[in-house]
XYZ file of C-alpha atoms in Angstrom:
333
model
C 99.294 148.598 150.312
C 100.534 150.348 153.352
C 97.876 151.967 155.573
C 100.083 154.904 156.538
C 102.052 156.823 153.857
C 105.170 157.809 155.941
C 108.516 158.898 154.690
C 110.399 155.797 156.014
C 114.190 155.256 156.594
C 115.546 151.978 155.416
C 115.367 150.248 158.775
C 111.768 151.429 159.202
C 110.943 150.032 155.668
C 112.584 146.753 156.648
C 110.424 146.710 159.847
C 107.252 147.287 158.004
C 108.147 144.550 155.377
C 108.836 142.059 158.238
C 105.635 142.676 159.813
C 103.759 142.361 156.472
C 105.496 139.085 155.788
C 104.456 137.629 159.118
C 100.847 138.742 158.565
C 100.878 137.030 155.148
C 101.649 133.787 156.839
C 99.750 134.172 160.197
C 96.301 135.828 160.161
C 96.173 136.635 163.839
C 99.739 136.483 165.396
C 99.980 136.129 169.037
C 102.436 137.463 171.550
C 105.080 134.695 170.691
C 104.981 135.493 167.083
C 105.277 139.215 167.688
C 108.179 138.975 169.963
C 110.141 135.743 169.235
C 109.778 136.012 165.410
C 109.801 139.783 164.867
C 111.545 141.067 167.964
C 108.799 143.591 168.609
C 109.177 143.212 172.386
C 112.127 145.562 172.356
C 110.878 148.038 169.639
C 110.947 151.027 172.039
C 113.868 149.915 174.253
C 117.484 151.032 173.639
C 119.808 148.774 171.568
C 121.957 148.354 174.680
C 119.142 146.332 176.236
C 118.519 144.366 173.142
C 115.948 146.636 171.675
C 115.450 148.429 168.442
C 115.560 152.054 169.789
C 112.436 152.952 168.061
C 110.017 155.745 168.733
C 106.623 156.912 167.685
C 107.106 156.458 163.962
C 108.075 152.805 164.448
C 105.151 152.225 166.789
C 102.682 153.802 164.342
C 103.792 151.879 161.343
C 103.598 148.593 163.202
C 100.183 149.387 164.695
C 98.770 150.297 161.358
C 99.818 146.876 160.043
C 98.641 144.984 163.160
C 95.352 146.690 163.371
C 93.521 144.695 160.717
C 94.795 141.469 162.268
C 93.347 142.503 165.601
C 96.795 141.759 167.168
C 98.049 145.174 168.398
C 96.201 146.234 171.525
C 98.388 144.366 174.155
C 101.536 145.134 172.340
C 100.962 148.949 172.249
C 100.645 148.963 176.007
C 103.832 146.978 176.330
C 105.764 149.238 173.894
C 104.622 152.447 175.664
C 105.515 151.040 179.074
C 108.950 149.948 177.857
C 109.472 153.505 176.415
C 108.648 154.926 179.924
C 110.769 152.438 181.793
C 113.766 152.933 179.468
C 113.582 156.710 180.078
C 113.723 156.544 183.903
C 115.713 153.343 184.441
C 117.971 152.340 181.505
C 119.671 149.730 183.728
C 116.395 148.148 184.998
C 117.081 144.379 185.431
C 113.974 143.225 183.476
C 114.791 145.277 180.288
C 116.346 142.375 178.477
C 113.466 140.078 179.260
C 111.033 142.765 178.106
C 113.014 143.137 174.859
C 113.015 139.325 174.221
C 109.344 139.051 175.009
C 109.781 136.672 177.891
C 108.397 139.349 180.106
C 105.549 141.716 179.361
C 104.718 145.251 180.576
C 101.621 147.394 180.577
C 101.288 151.064 180.952
C 98.774 152.465 183.405
C 97.885 156.067 182.376
C 94.956 158.176 181.278
C 95.070 156.782 177.834
C 95.191 153.101 178.828
C 93.164 152.789 182.070
C 90.275 154.250 184.021
C 91.699 155.772 187.198
C 95.125 155.338 188.892
C 96.221 154.541 192.331
C 97.525 157.089 194.780
C 101.237 157.311 195.712
C 101.493 157.277 199.566
C 104.743 158.259 201.329
C 106.525 158.311 197.967
C 106.549 154.509 197.570
C 103.277 152.705 198.480
C 100.419 152.512 196.055
C 96.760 152.600 197.281
C 93.526 152.421 195.170
C 92.588 150.980 191.875
C 93.189 151.317 188.178
C 90.456 149.654 185.985
C 90.376 148.272 182.476
C 94.195 148.497 182.027
C 94.920 147.724 178.448
C 97.394 144.930 178.052
C 97.196 144.400 181.774
C 95.788 140.824 181.815
C 99.092 139.167 180.684
C 101.621 141.732 182.041
C 104.483 140.851 184.391
C 105.246 144.447 185.122
C 103.287 147.757 185.282
C 104.536 151.295 184.684
C 102.084 153.646 186.286
C 101.796 157.350 185.691
C 100.873 159.115 188.858
C 101.020 162.827 188.919
C 104.483 163.871 187.829
C 105.910 160.404 188.733
C 106.315 156.997 186.988
C 106.082 154.046 189.480
C 107.115 150.519 188.544
C 105.626 147.476 190.211
C 105.706 143.750 189.356
C 102.526 141.893 188.911
C 103.363 139.464 191.779
C 104.218 142.288 194.250
C 102.518 141.829 197.803
C 99.465 144.050 198.051
C 98.581 143.958 194.393
C 95.732 141.857 193.131
C 94.400 141.618 189.552
C 91.100 140.807 187.980
C 91.131 140.015 184.256
C 88.291 141.353 182.102
C 87.177 140.279 178.611
C 86.084 143.317 176.722
C 83.371 143.467 173.958
C 86.045 144.134 171.279
C 87.724 140.752 172.037
C 90.672 142.181 173.903
C 91.608 141.477 177.508
C 92.095 144.095 180.252
C 92.648 144.010 183.894
C 91.432 145.738 187.056
C 94.325 146.359 189.363
C 93.859 146.843 193.078
C 96.552 148.213 195.218
C 96.565 147.814 199.121
C 99.790 149.329 200.255
C 101.816 147.691 197.577
C 105.313 148.944 197.471
C 106.502 150.189 194.123
C 109.951 148.787 193.026
C 110.939 152.059 191.558
C 109.478 155.635 191.530
C 110.910 158.382 189.569
C 109.963 161.890 188.520
C 108.829 161.854 184.997
C 106.063 163.523 182.924
C 103.703 161.026 181.194
C 102.821 163.429 178.305
C 105.156 161.803 175.826
C 103.794 158.288 176.690
C 100.112 159.488 176.289
C 101.056 160.924 172.821
C 102.698 157.552 171.975
C 99.652 155.629 172.956
C 97.168 157.950 171.178
C 99.219 158.039 168.020
C 99.535 154.237 168.019
C 95.829 153.873 168.412
C 95.128 156.364 165.568
C 97.434 154.318 163.398
C 95.717 151.079 164.444
C 92.372 152.517 163.595
C 93.642 153.792 160.198
C 94.737 150.215 159.400
C 91.442 148.772 160.523
C 89.428 151.303 158.380
C 91.503 150.695 155.299
C 90.868 146.994 155.611
C 87.132 147.464 156.136
C 86.955 149.616 153.109
C 88.784 147.113 150.998
C 86.602 144.259 152.060
C 83.436 146.371 151.531
C 84.439 147.372 148.013
C 85.177 143.711 147.222
C 81.819 142.624 148.636
C 79.885 145.216 146.659
C 81.574 144.105 143.474
C 80.773 140.401 144.129
C 77.165 140.760 145.243
C 74.697 141.063 142.400
C 71.178 142.264 142.169
C 68.956 142.874 139.103
C 71.669 141.468 136.942
C 74.452 143.776 138.032
C 76.923 144.203 140.879
C 75.569 146.223 143.615
C 78.706 148.367 143.361
C 77.131 149.935 140.326
C 74.271 151.402 142.287
C 74.799 155.042 142.693
C 73.431 155.308 146.320
C 75.916 152.641 147.376
C 78.758 154.244 145.501
C 78.083 157.571 147.181
C 78.035 155.834 150.597
C 81.397 154.127 149.814
C 82.836 157.465 148.721
C 81.825 159.076 151.954
C 83.424 156.383 153.977
C 86.586 156.573 151.847
C 86.840 160.323 152.311
C 86.493 160.078 156.127
C 89.157 157.341 156.239
C 91.561 159.390 154.052
C 91.212 162.429 156.251
C 91.838 160.300 159.384
C 94.935 158.677 157.674
C 96.292 162.055 156.509
C 95.981 163.732 159.959
C 97.563 160.595 161.581
C 100.387 160.710 159.230
C 100.960 164.414 160.024
C 100.689 163.881 163.750
C 103.241 160.973 163.653
C 105.618 162.873 161.537
C 105.324 166.016 163.825
C 105.819 163.877 167.013
C 108.826 162.118 165.568
C 110.410 165.500 164.756
C 109.392 167.026 168.147
C 107.638 169.901 166.162
C 106.107 172.752 168.059
C 102.763 172.003 166.613
C 102.775 168.242 167.402
C 100.172 168.542 170.062
C 97.751 170.301 167.643
C 98.427 167.637 164.970
C 97.768 164.752 167.365
C 94.586 166.363 168.721
C 93.329 166.911 165.172
C 94.127 163.243 164.223
C 92.259 162.041 167.344
C 89.169 164.113 166.341
C 89.219 162.763 162.812
C 89.848 159.146 163.867
C 86.971 159.319 166.239
C 84.597 160.623 163.659
C 85.732 158.334 160.847
C 85.664 155.183 162.978
C 81.785 155.293 163.219
C 81.376 156.554 159.639
C 83.470 153.758 158.198
C 82.535 151.073 160.566
C 78.771 151.502 160.496
C 78.988 151.975 156.701
C 80.887 148.734 156.258
C 78.577 146.713 158.346
C 75.429 148.121 156.687
C 76.741 147.656 153.146
C 77.552 144.087 153.924
C 73.910 143.600 155.092
C 73.274 140.721 157.464
C 76.565 139.274 156.546
C 78.230 142.159 158.344
C 77.139 140.864 161.711
C 78.191 137.176 161.253
C 81.118 135.425 162.879
C 82.026 134.148 159.404
C 83.374 137.560 158.566
C 86.011 139.378 160.735
C 84.343 142.555 159.869
C 82.138 142.699 162.996
C 85.193 142.092 165.146
C 87.003 144.955 163.386
C 84.062 147.229 163.774
C 84.036 146.500 167.575
C 87.711 147.145 167.766
C 87.630 150.457 165.918
C 84.724 151.699 168.095
C 86.775 150.731 171.225
C 89.685 152.738 169.902
C 87.496 155.678 169.338
C 86.071 155.506 172.860
C 89.655 155.124 174.228
C 90.579 158.441 172.540
C 87.976 160.120 174.725
C 84.401 161.420 174.268
C 83.643 163.892 171.553
C 83.837 166.764 174.045
C 87.151 165.539 175.461
C 88.875 165.221 172.009
C 87.537 168.633 170.960
C 88.690 170.196 174.205
C 92.214 168.733 173.714
C 92.307 170.149 170.166
C 91.063 173.521 171.378
C 93.639 173.635 174.227
C 96.488 172.609 171.889
C 95.531 175.122 169.211
């Protein structure tokens, strides 16, 4: 069953089917499988560069499928960076390598990193960006600085990188710039890229929560106490119903946000802000409930539930604090 109920075109349905077939064969696909086998490296790049020409709808449906496999975090940063790069430099020499997956990109913006370097004299970068999502394996960085997008290669003089292993199992990077010269600087607003990342993360969380609910319902039906499945106990059924309600609300608002963003609707900002609020709330409701209803098993390495719980909490934190997501909703409304 698909995690997001979107009205898909035939190419989009084929894309979803391809991702689902891969995940049926490979439990946790790596970068090579996602790019060489599926061609996801170029999902957001134009067809002229060997890409798919996809946008927020394609990114969201892929992230909803990759979420339960814990395989989408680095790819989302790459897809968003490619979307930004294609917008400012459709002839950039690395586009074909990015589309094929032989090169990787990462986006540095408010939704994917803590802090950003300063742009000095219109070309040099000074300062640091910390915990850059997808930054640990990237060959290229697309950095949102004010009203500009700056592009710099990972091996540029003056740029140093420290890789960080995070609690949810993903890798991030701290980037330090000491007069590093950007290869390209162009005027561009990062708002659409922020929206793309946030919508992708909401979709990823929806996929994760759906899988946690399925696994929890299965466990409650298998585990028996007092001669009956514990799923028959009213208190546990009510707890599971609350979890399902929270997940359904988050999914519905995410679907609305993705549809609005894809159509460039005037209320897209409101829809996305509402989705972020719902996902942030549901992540804890569903995640904590799933772990607690599994009992001690929920914390073991034997099950991937604990890893999924950590990831969905990381997504919620990446969307912003409770105050921040509510402020974005109020401002958009």
